[in-house]
mmCIF file of C-alpha atoms in Angstrom:
data_model
loop_
_atom_site.group_PDB
_atom_site.id
_atom_site.type_symbol
_atom_site.label_atom_id
_atom_site.label_comp_id
_atom_site.label_asym_id
_atom_site.label_seq_id
_atom_site.Cartn_x
_atom_site.Cartn_y
_atom_site.Cartn_z
ATOM 1 C CA MET A 1 219.944 -82.628 278.044
ATOM 2 C CA SER A 2 219.569 -81.372 274.456
ATOM 3 C CA ARG A 3 220.703 -77.863 275.486
ATOM 4 C CA ASN A 4 223.888 -79.395 276.952
ATOM 5 C CA LYS A 5 224.435 -81.474 273.811
ATOM 6 C CA GLY A 6 223.944 -78.331 271.722
ATOM 7 C CA ALA A 7 226.496 -76.406 273.788
ATOM 8 C CA ARG A 8 228.947 -79.315 273.530
ATOM 9 C CA GLY A 9 228.448 -79.362 269.748
ATOM 10 C CA GLU A 10 229.040 -75.613 269.508
ATOM 11 C CA ASN A 11 232.201 -75.893 271.614
ATOM 12 C CA GLU A 12 233.406 -78.890 269.578
ATOM 13 C CA LEU A 13 232.959 -77.030 266.292
ATOM 14 C CA ALA A 14 234.535 -73.848 267.707
ATOM 15 C CA ALA A 15 237.596 -75.879 268.761
ATOM 16 C CA ILE A 16 237.908 -77.483 265.306
ATOM 17 C CA LEU A 17 237.589 -74.119 263.553
ATOM 18 C CA SER A 18 240.093 -72.531 265.951
ATOM 19 C CA ASP A 19 242.641 -75.270 265.229
ATOM 20 C CA GLU A 20 242.110 -75.254 261.460
ATOM 21 C CA LEU A 21 241.954 -71.471 261.027
ATOM 22 C CA GLY A 22 244.695 -70.588 263.498
ATOM 23 C CA THR A 23 242.519 -68.071 265.320
ATOM 24 C CA VAL A 24 240.311 -68.179 268.382
ATOM 25 C CA VAL A 25 236.700 -69.047 267.534
ATOM 26 C CA LYS A 26 234.157 -68.998 270.361
ATOM 27 C CA ARG A 27 230.477 -69.777 270.563
ATOM 28 C CA LYS A 28 228.229 -66.826 271.263
ATOM 29 C CA LEU A 29 226.647 -66.994 274.694
ATOM 30 C CA GLY A 30 222.957 -66.158 274.948
ATOM 31 C CA GLN A 31 222.305 -66.782 271.265
ATOM 32 C CA ALA A 32 219.431 -69.196 271.975
ATOM 33 C CA ARG A 33 217.703 -66.527 274.030
ATOM 34 C CA ASP A 34 218.358 -63.862 271.378
ATOM 35 C CA GLY A 35 217.466 -66.080 268.391
ATOM 36 C CA ALA A 36 220.838 -65.368 266.782
ATOM 37 C CA ASP A 37 223.605 -67.442 265.235
ATOM 38 C CA ASP A 38 225.824 -69.681 267.386
ATOM 39 C CA ILE A 39 229.206 -68.734 265.887
ATOM 40 C CA GLU A 40 230.204 -65.686 263.847
ATOM 41 C CA ILE A 41 233.354 -65.617 261.704
ATOM 42 C CA GLY A 42 233.732 -62.658 259.373
ATOM 43 C CA LYS A 43 230.746 -62.646 257.008
ATOM 44 C CA PHE A 44 229.702 -66.171 258.041
ATOM 45 C CA ARG A 45 226.846 -66.682 260.514
ATOM 46 C CA ILE A 46 226.847 -70.289 261.697
ATOM 47 C CA GLU A 47 223.973 -72.250 263.197
ATOM 48 C CA VAL A 48 225.424 -75.351 264.895
ATOM 49 C CA LYS A 49 223.324 -78.481 265.334
ATOM 50 C CA ARG A 50 224.407 -81.662 267.084
ATOM 51 C CA ARG A 51 221.352 -83.854 266.552
ATOM 52 C CA GLU A 52 220.389 -87.343 265.457
ATOM 53 C CA THR A 53 217.097 -86.258 263.894
ATOM 54 C CA LEU A 54 217.686 -83.824 261.045
ATOM 55 C CA ALA A 55 215.473 -80.808 260.323
ATOM 56 C CA ILE A 56 217.745 -79.127 257.800
ATOM 57 C CA MET A 57 215.212 -76.778 256.172
ATOM 58 C CA GLN A 58 213.958 -75.642 259.578
ATOM 59 C CA TRP A 59 217.545 -74.925 260.648
ATOM 60 C CA CYS A 60 218.236 -73.066 257.386
ATOM 61 C CA LYS A 61 215.182 -70.859 257.888
ATOM 62 C CA GLN A 62 216.248 -70.204 261.482
ATOM 63 C CA ILE A 63 219.725 -68.930 260.547
ATOM 64 C CA GLU A 64 218.526 -67.088 257.423
ATOM 65 C CA ALA A 65 215.975 -65.156 259.505
ATOM 66 C CA CYS A 66 218.695 -63.600 261.686
ATOM 67 C CA THR A 67 221.454 -63.142 259.078
ATOM 68 C CA PRO A 68 221.932 -59.677 257.510
ATOM 69 C CA LYS A 69 221.656 -59.563 253.703
ATOM 70 C CA ASP A 70 225.405 -58.994 253.212
ATOM 71 C CA GLN A 71 226.311 -62.034 255.347
ATOM 72 C CA VAL A 72 226.364 -65.776 254.604
ATOM 73 C CA PRO A 73 224.159 -68.072 256.709
ATOM 74 C CA LEU A 74 225.534 -71.581 257.281
ATOM 75 C CA VAL A 75 224.117 -74.623 259.022
ATOM 76 C CA VAL A 76 226.835 -76.914 260.360
ATOM 77 C CA PHE A 77 225.595 -80.199 261.807
ATOM 78 C CA ARG A 78 226.768 -83.597 262.970
ATOM 79 C CA GLN A 79 225.123 -86.839 263.976
ATOM 80 C CA ASN A 80 226.786 -89.403 266.264
ATOM 81 C CA GLY A 81 229.644 -91.186 264.516
ATOM 82 C CA GLN A 82 229.465 -88.889 261.484
ATOM 83 C CA GLU A 83 231.568 -86.034 260.132
ATOM 84 C CA TRP A 84 230.523 -82.415 260.451
ATOM 85 C CA ARG A 85 228.519 -81.262 257.403
ATOM 86 C CA VAL A 86 227.770 -77.782 256.063
ATOM 87 C CA VAL A 87 224.613 -76.542 254.320
ATOM 88 C CA LEU A 88 224.501 -73.225 252.485
ATOM 89 C CA ARG A 89 222.470 -71.565 249.753
ATOM 90 C CA LEU A 90 223.670 -72.020 246.169
ATOM 91 C CA ARG A 91 223.637 -68.245 245.671
ATOM 92 C CA ASP A 92 226.210 -67.986 248.476
ATOM 93 C CA LEU A 93 228.354 -70.812 247.103
ATOM 94 C CA ILE A 94 228.638 -69.462 243.538
ATOM 95 C CA PRO A 95 230.743 -66.369 244.466
ATOM 96 C CA MET A 96 233.095 -68.623 246.441
ATOM 97 C CA ILE A 97 233.531 -70.889 243.412
ATOM 98 C CA ARG A 98 234.075 -67.856 241.145
ATOM 99 C CA GLU A 99 236.776 -66.595 243.510
ATOM 100 C CA GLU A 100 238.483 -70.001 243.468
ATOM 101 C CA LEU A 101 238.328 -70.192 239.661
ATOM 102 C CA ALA A 102 239.792 -66.695 239.321
ATOM 103 C CA ALA A 103 242.694 -67.660 241.599
ATOM 104 C CA THR A 104 243.421 -70.907 239.749
ATOM 105 C CA PRO A 105 245.078 -70.653 236.312
ATOM 106 C CA TYR A 106 243.698 -74.026 235.193
ATOM 107 C CA HIS A 107 240.595 -75.738 236.468
ATOM 108 C CA ALA A 108 238.441 -78.699 235.490
ATOM 109 C CA ALA A 109 235.735 -76.511 233.910
ATOM 110 C CA GLU A 110 238.115 -75.637 231.066
ATOM 111 C CA SER A 111 239.721 -77.761 228.408
ATOM 112 C CA PRO A 112 243.260 -78.754 229.367
ATOM 113 C CA PRO A 113 245.998 -76.537 227.904
ATOM 114 C CA GLU A 114 247.596 -77.878 224.729
#
């Protein structure tokens, strides 16, 4: 039962990402057997969890253990009736914020232009 729910969650997230990104995203078959990530998009390695009981740190350790150093491990999870959520390490988030700040001429971290 939980394996089926997990596969449904992976397929649900893959469909959302495919629609939003405009590219085909598929779950990786055999990942549970291989101990690998569920979905891979560029440098992102995604562990998908569709559970009511949360074990976020356990899931983080699981995906971090199989993610190469130059890749970004993500845990994406959802409980019934809730939105999908993403967990990532702060050290992986900071470069993304820096990139956004560099691309934006004005941002909230600065004083407004006079």
